Amino acid sequence: MKYTPVIGLEVHVELKTKSKMFCRCSADYFGKKPNTHTCPVCLGLPGALPVPNKKAIEWCIMLGYALNCEIPPFSRFDRKNYFYPDLPKGYQISQYDQPFAVDGEVFIKQEPNSQNKEKKIDVRRVHMEEDTGKLIHEGDLTLIDFNRSGVPLVEIVTEPDFVNPFEVTEYLKSLKQIVRYLGISNADMEKGEMRLEPNISLRKEGEKRPSYKVEVKNINSFKFVERAIEFELARQREILDKGETPVQETRGFIEKTQSTVSQRIKEEASDYRYFPEPDIPPFRWTDEQRNNWKTEVKNLLEEARKNSPKEKANFYVGLGVSNASGASISASKYRTQVFEAVIKENILPKEQLGKFGNFLANKPEEKIDQNLVPNLTKQLINQFKSSTTTADIDDKELDKAIELVLRENETAVSDYKRGKENAIMFLVGQVMHNFPQKIDASKVKASLLAKIK
Amino acid sequence: MTELNSLTIKQAKEGLIKREFSSFDLTEACLAQIEKVDKKINAFIKPIAPTYDDVVSAARKADKLLSSNQDLPLLGIPIAVKDNFSTMGIRTTASSKVLDDYIPPYDATVVKKLKDAGAVLIGKTNMDAWAHGSSTETSDYGSTKNPWNTKHLPGGSSGGSAAAVAADEAIAAIGSETAGSIRQPASWCGVVGLKPTYGRVSRYGVIAMASSLDSPGPITKTVEDSALLLRVLAGTDEFDATTSLPPVGDYTLPVVDNKIKNLKIGISDEYFIDGIDKEVESAVRLSIEKLEKMGAKIVKINLVKPKYATSVYTIIQRSEVSSNLARYDGVRFGKDRKLFGEEAKRRIVLGTYSLSSGYYNQYYNRAAKARSLIVNDFEKAFEKVNVILGPTSPSLPLHAGASENAAMFGEIADILVEPSSIAGLPGINIPIGFSKSMLPIGMQIIGRQFAEDLVLQVAHQYEMATANENWRKKRPNL
């Protein structure tokens, strides 16, 4: 039987606001001592009330605009009621039927061999909510750290428009890029700042839509999303082939085995008893407010695209860097920082920038602090200089060496003459071997070519 | 000389400033009265928090400031606070054993404002557990009794605060009203109780009952004291997003009548419901005549029958309660969920049901729509009149035990205050006399949103005009 994959995505992005969503505690919780970033509000103490973080709401709406959403003039928070020990109020403040942004679209690249270059993915909604605390299991004990409780989260939900893992990854890459361009989150997957939940099912030929849906929770890398989807598609295909229907459920992805396992069977949608959050008045946006956000997003994205790796790579190539090196530098924050510093501070003469770029492109990637850049740049420049500084050699000695090499390597010479360009570099190497000190390879190459012709 | 503990805020302030007595003397007088009468009325949760030492040291601190001529609106005045207001370092239970061990690490905004104004927090008062009720009988710390007749109920849920003021255990008290919890116990205890407009006084730190309705407010011996306390409490709060922007009014009350003449007072027959106590009805009608003699124009208006407000209120309140109590899940606060009383459990079950998928539209959503109809109904009425007047409670204080096995006791006792609560309007209860059985009777004055100043002025004018009526000289015999 033929099946078509039906895949949708829910992505949670943690905003990098200074304070939490509904109180003034610092939202920068990662790696901090447990329960040090807390107050009556994010601990859900009796009588505490949420006061919404304006910046977070603006950022959520800006992300909505960046994903080509409509921003309804009226919006509000709702309570999502459920019990879990990491949820101190017994409900999560979220948005139900009046989210900040709806009906967006994103265009993604398609697989190289497909007919169309681009595909439109519909974004159903973008809404704002608060993160929960974190449970830490230690032996028989379960401890709760509320530092994360109340950190602003944006949830982006797509329609089930994806048909393969490639499309999903393309969408995620572009979502991550947009979030970073807007400067609203670092979307660092390892820190849990971007969490992915694909819902996956297979549609039989002739079927309008599948009768079940499998959700895979809390995946923290693009690669694992691909794996999870591949695994699920295969697993579900097997069940369908037997004439059965996969169970509607939530599954977890196990990194070790690269497979998914059942976590919770959902017979029906959970009853979260949503109702309008009475502690926060609803929002009514003016046209002016919405136009301002829209313009700001447009400007931010234009500015960011100018500084995008692609644009940067083109610029580096213009300075004499090879295509491959240009791409390699612009893809790395570290190399970009070093190269930009060298350009900005005129450390090297213009004509050497290309060479330095090619040299830099081959250096191993390093994770560095912004304030270490000047030092590292200095080191690299020194390395580069010593690698290019060559001893002056006597022309006669060079000629002698060349003639010797040409005589001993006739095959290579004839290879070169037949068009095998690489052969010349072999000869250059042979010549250089004749000298104990480092000599200028380009000079050797020029002299060799002159002799061969 | 009158005993110090029976003074009003205004009188006590004058005495303090003239150095006739100290805050310590005043506080000691209140503590002595508590010692004397609270065994009989149980207005305070025991063991009384804060401790004697804490109270006395706060009074001495106030005396120090008084001696350096500091001028703060409540400097040295002993005030009791309902036990659903968070008090830093002082046990706060909302009269539920679920919070028996809970000591808040922060002050409610109202408490902070009282402290900043120099008040001495004398004790935390008893209430219906979680503010669920109108009798103070659902308290896990024993019921409060009506100081005028301890066989009768004080009303609730702020029954402890109203009884404490009526029994002169405090100079004034703070209560909170969701629908009736200030006005109804004030009416039954014969004191002044003001429910401000929703959003006029911060809810931050008040253990939530129904978040879209809860309104903290003063319970006092006079209207003047009520105005004075409201000036301290009112205003936007950066910790409560539902506090409103309109600037705080000038609640200073004029000494001479300048408001009653030609004031249009709306009377709705729907508020003299079937089954209303005859003595209550005739006392309120008599007060209306007095106001007419003072120059007011009495205008007949038609308001939606209060029973519809009861339905709306019941759904919205239970729904919000079911969510607000979810945090007492037994994971934190040290006590088990099984300590929830019958009333709280009933409300949680009903509220959970009315919010459930499939029922939400039928109940919560419909109630929310009906709520806006009630809001519109009042708006229309206020096009014709300046204030609305009626009985506060349809009955005299009921006998102790009346709330048992009466699941809707509160809703019925509060039927006349629910419509204005649903609409978020300000309202005040003022005492207007006694029944033959010597139980207090109250009348309420309701204004449009943020019209606390007008409501207070009308109440004040009435109080001044009737200041010499004989019943005012009566004191509870405890």
Short mmCIF file of C-alpha atoms in Angstrom, two decimals, chain A:
data_model
loop_
_atom_site.label_atom_id
_atom_site.label_comp_id
_atom_site.label_asym_id
_atom_site.label_seq_id
_atom_site.Cartn_x
_atom_site.Cartn_y
_atom_site.Cartn_z
CA MET A 1 0.00 0.00 0.00
CA LYS A 2 1.12 3.54 -0.67
CA TYR A 3 1.15 6.04 2.15
CA THR A 4 1.81 9.75 2.33
CA PRO A 5 3.48 11.06 5.49
CA VAL A 6 1.52 13.78 7.28
CA ILE A 7 3.83 15.70 9.60
CA GLY A 8 3.21 18.81 11.65
CA LEU A 9 5.44 20.58 14.14
CA GLU A 10 5.13 22.26 17.50
CA VAL A 11 8.20 24.20 18.47
CA HIS A 12 8.80 25.89 21.83
CA VAL A 13 11.27 28.74 21.87
CA GLU A 14 12.46 30.29 25.14
CA LEU A 15 12.74 34.06 24.86
CA LYS A 16 15.87 35.72 26.18
CA THR A 17 14.11 38.51 28.04
CA LYS A 18 15.90 39.78 31.16
CA SER A 19 13.03 38.89 33.47
CA LYS A 20 10.50 36.10 33.55
CA MET A 21 7.08 36.18 31.89
CA PHE A 22 4.97 37.23 34.88
CA CYS A 23 7.41 38.43 37.55
CA ARG A 24 10.70 40.26 37.87
CA CYS A 25 12.93 37.28 38.55
CA SER A 26 15.86 36.87 36.19
CA ALA A 27 14.99 34.56 33.31
CA ASP A 28 18.65 33.60 32.93
CA TYR A 29 18.33 30.35 34.84
CA PHE A 30 20.62 27.96 32.96
CA GLY A 31 23.25 26.45 35.27
CA LYS A 32 22.20 28.60 38.23
CA LYS A 33 21.88 27.29 41.79
CA PRO A 34 18.40 25.71 42.14
CA ASN A 35 15.58 27.88 43.49
CA THR A 36 17.61 31.08 43.58
CA HIS A 37 15.63 32.80 40.79
CA THR A 38 12.25 32.64 42.47
CA CYS A 39 9.63 34.88 44.08
CA PRO A 40 6.04 34.52 45.32
CA VAL A 41 4.75 34.78 41.73
CA CYS A 42 6.82 32.07 40.04
CA LEU A 43 6.53 29.85 43.12
CA GLY A 44 2.74 30.17 42.91
CA LEU A 45 2.46 31.26 46.54
CA PRO A 46 -1.03 32.05 47.85
CA GLY A 47 -2.13 35.51 46.75
CA ALA A 48 0.64 36.14 44.22
CA LEU A 49 -0.48 37.56 40.86
CA PRO A 50 1.03 37.51 37.37
CA VAL A 51 1.96 40.78 35.68
CA PRO A 52 2.77 40.16 32.01
CA ASN A 53 6.18 41.01 30.58
CA LYS A 54 5.58 43.57 27.80
CA LYS A 55 8.84 42.83 26.03
CA ALA A 56 8.03 39.12 25.79
CA ILE A 57 4.62 39.85 24.30
CA GLU A 58 6.12 42.24 21.77
CA TRP A 59 8.70 39.65 20.79
CA CYS A 60 6.04 36.99 20.39
CA ILE A 61 4.09 39.30 18.10
CA MET A 62 7.25 40.21 16.18
CA LEU A 63 7.94 36.53 15.61
CA GLY A 64 4.36 36.30 14.38
CA TYR A 65 5.03 39.03 11.85
CA ALA A 66 8.32 37.42 10.81
CA LEU A 67 6.34 34.24 10.07
CA ASN A 68 3.85 36.28 8.00
CA CYS A 69 1.06 35.86 10.52
CA GLU A 70 -2.02 37.94 11.12
CA ILE A 71 -1.97 39.74 14.45
CA PRO A 72 -5.55 39.85 15.73
CA PRO A 73 -6.47 43.20 17.33
CA PHE A 74 -7.81 41.35 20.40
CA SER A 75 -5.93 38.75 22.37
CA ARG A 76 -5.78 37.32 25.86
CA PHE A 77 -4.21 34.78 28.18
CA ASP A 78 -6.02 31.66 29.34
CA ARG A 79 -5.44 29.19 32.12
CA LYS A 80 -4.54 25.66 31.13
CA ASN A 81 -5.42 23.57 34.18
CA TYR A 82 -3.53 20.37 34.90
CA PHE A 83 -1.67 18.78 37.77
CA TYR A 84 2.06 18.20 37.70
CA PRO A 85 4.58 18.76 40.49
CA ASP A 86 6.63 21.15 38.33
CA LEU A 87 3.59 23.40 37.87
CA PRO A 88 3.22 25.34 41.14
CA LYS A 89 -0.11 27.06 40.43
CA GLY A 90 -1.86 23.92 39.22
CA TYR A 91 -2.36 25.69 35.90
CA GLN A 92 -0.13 27.12 33.21
CA ILE A 93 -0.82 30.59 31.89
CA SER A 94 -1.03 30.08 28.15
CA GLN A 95 -3.24 31.13 25.27
CA TYR A 96 -6.17 29.15 23.95
CA ASP A 97 -8.54 30.62 21.39
CA GLN A 98 -7.15 34.16 21.13
CA PRO A 99 -3.41 33.75 20.52
CA PHE A 100 -1.17 36.70 19.64
CA ALA A 101 -0.54 35.53 16.05
CA VAL A 102 -2.40 33.29 13.60
CA ASP A 103 -2.37 32.12 9.98
CA GLY A 104 1.23 32.56 8.95
CA GLU A 105 3.37 30.95 6.28
CA VAL A 106 7.01 30.09 5.73
CA PHE A 107 8.66 29.16 2.45
CA ILE A 108 11.22 26.40 2.62
CA LYS A 109 13.71 24.88 0.19
CA GLN A 110 12.72 21.50 -1.18
CA GLU A 111 14.78 18.39 -1.79
CA PRO A 112 17.19 18.95 -4.69
CA ASN A 113 15.39 16.52 -7.02
CA SER A 114 11.86 17.80 -6.48
CA GLN A 115 9.85 19.69 -9.07
CA ASN A 116 9.36 22.93 -7.21
CA LYS A 117 12.19 24.85 -5.65
CA GLU A 118 10.11 26.13 -2.75
CA LYS A 119 7.27 24.88 -0.62
CA LYS A 120 4.86 26.83 1.55
CA ILE A 121 4.37 25.67 5.12
CA ASP A 122 1.34 27.12 6.89
CA VAL A 123 1.81 28.35 10.44
CA ARG A 124 -1.39 27.84 12.39
CA ARG A 125 -0.57 29.97 15.41
CA VAL A 126 2.14 31.57 17.50
CA HIS A 127 1.30 31.95 21.16
CA MET A 128 2.85 32.93 24.45
CA GLU A 129 3.07 30.87 27.61
CA GLU A 130 5.21 30.27 30.67
CA ASP A 131 7.74 27.50 31.23
CA THR A 132 7.38 25.10 34.15
CA GLY A 133 9.83 24.23 36.90
CA LYS A 134 12.21 21.33 36.50
CA LEU A 135 12.04 17.97 38.25
CA ILE A 136 15.33 16.45 39.29
CA HIS A 137 15.26 12.79 40.25
CA GLU A 138 17.90 11.76 42.78
CA GLY A 139 17.61 8.23 44.07
CA ASP A 140 14.25 7.91 45.77
CA LEU A 141 13.79 11.66 45.87
CA THR A 142 12.32 14.00 43.34
CA LEU A 143 13.47 17.58 43.76
CA ILE A 144 11.93 20.64 42.15
CA ASP A 145 13.91 23.57 40.81
CA PHE A 146 11.67 26.56 40.15
CA ASN A 147 14.33 28.72 38.48
CA ARG A 148 12.80 27.90 35.09
CA SER A 149 9.23 28.39 36.32
CA GLY A 150 7.71 31.35 34.50
CA VAL A 151 10.41 31.78 31.85
CA PRO A 152 8.71 33.10 28.69
CA LEU A 153 8.03 30.48 26.03
CA VAL A 154 6.67 31.00 22.55
CA GLU A 155 4.97 28.07 20.88
CA ILE A 156 4.88 27.94 17.10
CA VAL A 157 2.43 25.43 15.61
CA THR A 158 2.39 24.50 11.92
CA GLU A 159 -0.27 22.76 9.88
CA PRO A 160 0.64 19.12 9.06
CA ASP A 161 2.24 20.25 5.80
CA PHE A 162 5.53 18.34 5.85
CA VAL A 163 5.94 15.08 3.96
CA ASN A 164 9.53 14.18 4.80
CA PRO A 165 12.28 14.87 7.36
CA PHE A 166 14.17 17.05 4.88
CA GLU A 167 11.33 19.59 4.80
CA VAL A 168 11.08 19.53 8.56
CA THR A 169 14.78 20.30 8.93
CA GLU A 170 14.58 23.08 6.36
CA TYR A 171 11.69 24.66 8.26
CA LEU A 172 13.49 24.35 11.58
CA LYS A 173 16.66 25.88 10.16
CA SER A 174 14.77 28.84 8.85
CA LEU A 175 12.75 29.22 12.08
CA LYS A 176 15.93 29.17 14.13
CA GLN A 177 17.49 31.73 11.81
CA ILE A 178 14.48 34.06 12.06
CA VAL A 179 14.46 33.82 15.85
CA ARG A 180 18.15 34.72 15.92
CA TYR A 181 17.76 37.50 13.37
CA LEU A 182 15.08 39.06 15.56
CA GLY A 183 17.40 38.70 18.56
CA ILE A 184 14.62 37.24 20.72
CA SER A 185 16.26 33.92 21.60
CA ASN A 186 19.57 32.18 21.12
CA ALA A 187 17.59 29.04 20.29
CA ASP A 188 20.42 26.98 21.76
CA MET A 189 19.07 23.44 21.53
CA GLU A 190 21.49 22.05 24.08
CA LYS A 191 20.20 24.46 26.70
CA GLY A 192 16.62 23.58 25.89
CA GLU A 193 15.96 27.01 24.41
CA MET A 194 14.35 25.38 21.39
CA ARG A 195 12.30 22.19 21.85
CA LEU A 196 10.77 20.21 19.03
CA GLU A 197 7.64 18.12 18.95
CA PRO A 198 6.71 16.59 15.62
CA ASN A 199 3.34 14.93 15.16
CA ILE A 200 3.52 12.17 12.64
CA SER A 201 1.03 9.97 10.84
CA LEU A 202 0.61 8.20 7.50
CA ARG A 203 -2.29 8.83 5.17
CA LYS A 204 -3.47 5.92 3.05
CA GLU A 205 -4.12 6.55 -0.57
CA GLY A 206 -7.63 7.88 -1.02
CA GLU A 207 -7.92 8.79 2.65
CA LYS A 208 -8.63 12.44 3.41
CA ARG A 209 -6.73 12.48 6.64
CA PRO A 210 -5.34 9.86 8.98
CA SER A 211 -7.50 8.65 11.84
CA TYR A 212 -4.65 8.83 14.34
CA LYS A 213 -1.73 11.04 15.28
CA VAL A 214 1.50 10.23 17.08
CA GLU A 215 3.32 13.01 18.90
CA VAL A 216 7.00 12.75 19.71
CA LYS A 217 8.04 14.97 22.60
CA ASN A 218 11.03 17.01 23.63
CA ILE A 219 13.60 16.39 20.97
CA ASN A 220 16.60 18.65 21.24
CA SER A 221 18.41 18.40 17.91
CA PHE A 222 17.51 18.68 14.25
CA LYS A 223 19.24 15.38 13.58
CA PHE A 224 17.15 13.61 16.18
CA VAL A 225 13.95 15.01 14.69
CA GLU A 226 14.94 13.44 11.40
CA ARG A 227 15.71 10.15 13.11
CA ALA A 228 12.48 10.22 15.09
CA ILE A 229 10.43 10.90 11.98
CA GLU A 230 12.20 8.20 9.98
CA PHE A 231 11.73 5.72 12.79
CA GLU A 232 8.05 6.60 13.23
CA LEU A 233 7.26 6.43 9.52
CA ALA A 234 8.79 2.96 9.32
CA ARG A 235 7.07 1.79 12.50
CA GLN A 236 3.67 3.08 11.45
CA ARG A 237 4.02 1.69 7.92
CA GLU A 238 4.60 -1.75 9.37
CA ILE A 239 1.47 -1.53 11.52
CA LEU A 240 -0.65 -0.21 8.65
CA ASP A 241 0.61 -2.93 6.34
CA LYS A 242 -0.76 -5.46 8.79
CA GLY A 243 -4.14 -3.82 8.41
CA GLU A 244 -4.02 -2.25 11.85
CA THR A 245 -4.10 1.39 12.97
CA PRO A 246 -1.27 2.82 15.06
CA VAL A 247 -2.31 3.95 18.54
CA GLN A 248 -2.93 7.65 19.09
CA GLU A 249 -0.27 8.48 21.64
CA THR A 250 2.65 10.56 22.83
CA ARG A 251 6.05 8.94 22.35
CA GLY A 252 9.49 9.89 23.56
CA PHE A 253 12.67 9.77 21.50
CA ILE A 254 15.47 7.66 22.95
CA GLU A 255 18.83 8.96 21.80
CA LYS A 256 20.72 5.79 22.59
CA THR A 257 18.64 3.52 20.43
CA GLN A 258 17.55 6.23 17.96
CA SER A 259 14.00 5.03 18.36
CA THR A 260 10.75 6.18 19.97
CA VAL A 261 8.87 4.59 22.85
CA SER A 262 5.31 5.05 24.05
CA GLN A 263 4.91 7.51 26.94
CA ARG A 264 1.25 8.30 27.25
CA ILE A 265 -1.76 7.04 25.37
CA LYS A 266 -4.16 9.79 24.40
CA GLU A 267 -7.63 8.54 23.81
CA GLU A 268 -9.04 11.98 23.42
CA ALA A 269 -7.69 15.48 23.68
CA SER A 270 -6.84 16.12 27.36
CA ASP A 271 -9.34 18.28 29.16
CA TYR A 272 -7.33 21.25 30.31
CA ARG A 273 -10.44 23.22 31.32
CA TYR A 274 -9.18 26.34 29.58
CA PHE A 275 -10.80 29.59 30.63
CA PRO A 276 -9.77 33.26 30.32
CA GLU A 277 -7.05 34.18 32.85
CA PRO A 278 -8.92 36.55 35.19
CA ASP A 279 -5.69 37.99 36.63
CA ILE A 280 -4.59 39.56 33.33
CA PRO A 281 -6.83 41.97 31.41
CA PRO A 282 -7.16 41.15 27.69
CA PHE A 283 -5.12 43.01 25.07
CA ARG A 284 -6.43 45.34 22.39
CA TRP A 285 -3.79 46.44 19.91
CA THR A 286 -4.12 49.63 17.92
CA ASP A 287 -3.32 49.73 14.20
CA GLU A 288 -0.42 51.98 15.04
CA GLN A 289 1.10 49.49 17.46
CA ARG A 290 0.75 46.68 14.98
CA ASN A 291 2.20 48.74 12.11
CA ASN A 292 5.18 49.67 14.24
CA TRP A 293 5.93 46.06 15.10
CA LYS A 294 5.55 45.04 11.48
CA THR A 295 7.99 47.71 10.31
CA GLU A 296 10.45 46.85 13.03
CA VAL A 297 10.41 43.21 11.99
CA LYS A 298 10.91 44.12 8.33
CA ASN A 299 13.91 46.29 9.19
CA LEU A 300 15.46 43.74 11.53
CA LEU A 301 15.16 40.96 8.97
CA GLU A 302 16.61 43.10 6.16
CA GLU A 303 19.51 44.14 8.32
CA ALA A 304 20.12 40.55 9.43
CA ARG A 305 19.99 39.17 5.92
CA LYS A 306 22.64 41.69 4.88
CA ASN A 307 24.82 40.14 7.55
CA SER A 308 23.80 36.61 6.68
CA PRO A 309 26.49 33.98 6.02
CA LYS A 310 25.63 33.96 2.32
CA GLU A 311 26.05 37.69 1.92
CA LYS A 312 29.19 37.62 4.00
CA ALA A 313 30.72 34.79 1.97
CA ASN A 314 30.18 36.79 -1.21
CA PHE A 315 31.91 39.74 0.36
CA TYR A 316 34.92 37.63 1.41
CA VAL A 317 35.25 36.15 -2.08
CA GLY A 318 35.37 39.71 -3.34
CA LEU A 319 38.44 40.23 -1.16
CA GLY A 320 40.25 37.37 -2.87
CA VAL A 321 39.21 34.44 -0.69
CA SER A 322 38.32 31.23 -2.53
CA ASN A 323 34.62 30.26 -2.76
CA ALA A 324 35.10 27.31 -0.44
CA SER A 325 37.02 29.37 2.13
CA GLY A 326 34.47 32.19 1.99
CA ALA A 327 31.69 29.76 2.85
CA SER A 328 33.78 28.14 5.57
CA ILE A 329 34.57 31.46 7.27
CA SER A 330 31.04 32.83 7.14
CA ALA A 331 29.60 29.59 8.51
CA SER A 332 31.68 29.88 11.66
CA LYS A 333 31.13 32.57 14.24
CA TYR A 334 34.69 32.20 15.41
CA ARG A 335 36.30 32.58 11.98
CA THR A 336 33.95 35.39 11.06
CA GLN A 337 34.92 37.28 14.19
CA VAL A 338 38.63 36.86 13.48
CA PHE A 339 38.37 37.73 9.82
CA GLU A 340 36.20 40.77 10.42
CA ALA A 341 38.68 41.97 13.03
CA VAL A 342 41.56 41.62 10.58
CA ILE A 343 39.64 43.52 7.90
CA LYS A 344 38.43 46.24 10.22
CA GLU A 345 41.76 46.96 11.85
CA ASN A 346 43.80 46.87 8.66
CA ILE A 347 46.14 44.31 10.18
CA LEU A 348 47.16 42.96 6.80
CA PRO A 349 47.67 44.68 3.46
CA LYS A 350 44.65 44.28 1.22
CA GLU A 351 46.35 41.98 -1.24
CA GLN A 352 47.10 39.49 1.54
CA LEU A 353 43.52 39.23 2.81
CA GLY A 354 42.63 36.52 0.32
CA LYS A 355 45.55 34.39 1.36
CA PHE A 356 44.85 34.91 5.02
CA GLY A 357 41.23 33.96 4.43
CA ASN A 358 42.24 30.70 2.81
CA PHE A 359 44.64 30.05 5.68
CA LEU A 360 41.94 30.82 8.27
CA ALA A 361 39.37 28.61 6.59
CA ASN A 362 41.52 25.58 7.32
CA LYS A 363 41.95 26.32 11.02
CA PRO A 364 39.90 24.09 13.31
CA GLU A 365 36.71 25.56 14.75
CA GLU A 366 36.97 26.91 18.28
CA LYS A 367 34.43 28.13 20.75
CA ILE A 368 35.61 31.44 22.08
CA ASP A 369 34.57 34.38 24.11
CA GLN A 370 34.16 37.71 22.38
CA ASN A 371 36.91 39.26 24.49
CA LEU A 372 39.43 36.59 23.46
CA VAL A 373 39.13 37.53 19.79
CA PRO A 374 41.91 40.15 19.69
CA ASN A 375 44.41 37.76 21.24
CA LEU A 376 43.54 34.89 18.98
CA THR A 377 43.62 37.12 15.97
CA LYS A 378 47.14 38.17 16.89
CA GLN A 379 48.24 34.54 17.23
CA LEU A 380 46.71 33.57 13.92
CA ILE A 381 48.26 36.51 12.13
CA ASN A 382 51.66 35.46 13.50
CA GLN A 383 51.15 31.90 12.36
CA PHE A 384 50.05 33.13 8.99
CA LYS A 385 53.03 35.44 8.63
CA SER A 386 55.54 32.80 9.60
CA SER A 387 53.95 30.40 7.15
CA THR A 388 54.32 32.90 4.35
CA THR A 389 57.64 34.41 5.29
CA THR A 390 60.19 32.90 3.01
CA ALA A 391 63.90 33.05 2.83
CA ASP A 392 65.40 34.90 -0.09
CA ILE A 393 67.21 32.48 -2.31
CA ASP A 394 69.67 32.96 -4.99
CA ASP A 395 68.11 32.73 -8.48
CA LYS A 396 70.97 30.61 -9.75
CA GLU A 397 70.54 28.07 -6.96
CA LEU A 398 66.85 27.91 -7.69
CA ASP A 399 67.44 27.36 -11.41
CA LYS A 400 69.85 24.58 -10.55
CA ALA A 401 67.35 22.86 -8.32
CA ILE A 402 64.59 23.20 -10.89
CA GLU A 403 66.63 21.68 -13.64
CA LEU A 404 67.49 18.77 -11.37
CA VAL A 405 63.86 18.14 -10.47
CA LEU A 406 62.71 18.39 -14.08
CA ARG A 407 65.25 15.80 -15.13
CA GLU A 408 64.31 13.38 -12.35
CA ASN A 409 60.54 13.70 -12.82
CA GLU A 410 59.90 13.49 -16.51
CA THR A 411 56.61 11.65 -16.05
CA ALA A 412 55.22 14.47 -13.95
CA VAL A 413 56.34 17.02 -16.51
CA SER A 414 54.64 15.20 -19.33
CA ASP A 415 51.53 14.70 -17.14
CA TYR A 416 51.37 18.45 -16.68
CA LYS A 417 51.82 19.09 -20.37
CA ARG A 418 48.93 16.73 -21.07
CA GLY A 419 46.74 18.92 -18.85
CA LYS A 420 47.09 17.38 -15.41
CA GLU A 421 47.27 20.63 -13.48
CA ASN A 422 47.99 18.99 -10.14
CA ALA A 423 51.31 17.75 -11.38
CA ILE A 424 52.81 21.22 -11.12
CA MET A 425 52.24 21.33 -7.36
CA PHE A 426 54.07 18.04 -7.03
CA LEU A 427 57.02 19.53 -8.85
CA VAL A 428 56.93 22.65 -6.69
CA GLY A 429 57.13 20.44 -3.63
CA GLN A 430 60.07 18.52 -5.03
CA VAL A 431 61.95 21.74 -5.72
CA MET A 432 61.27 23.06 -2.22
CA HIS A 433 62.64 19.86 -0.70
CA ASN A 434 66.02 20.86 -2.03
CA PHE A 435 66.20 23.80 0.32
CA PRO A 436 66.55 23.52 4.09
CA GLN A 437 64.83 26.87 4.65
CA LYS A 438 61.26 27.82 3.75
CA ILE A 439 61.07 29.42 0.37
CA ASP A 440 58.29 31.20 -1.48
CA ALA A 441 56.21 28.55 -3.22
CA SER A 442 54.64 30.98 -5.66
CA LYS A 443 58.05 32.08 -6.82
CA VAL A 444 59.08 28.44 -7.36
CA LYS A 445 55.87 27.77 -9.26
CA ALA A 446 56.39 30.78 -11.54
CA SER A 447 59.98 29.77 -12.33
CA LEU A 448 58.96 26.15 -12.96
CA LEU A 449 56.22 27.17 -15.36
CA ALA A 450 58.63 29.43 -17.20
CA LYS A 451 61.04 26.50 -17.59
CA ILE A 452 58.45 23.97 -18.77
CA LYS A 453 56.96 26.19 -21.45
#
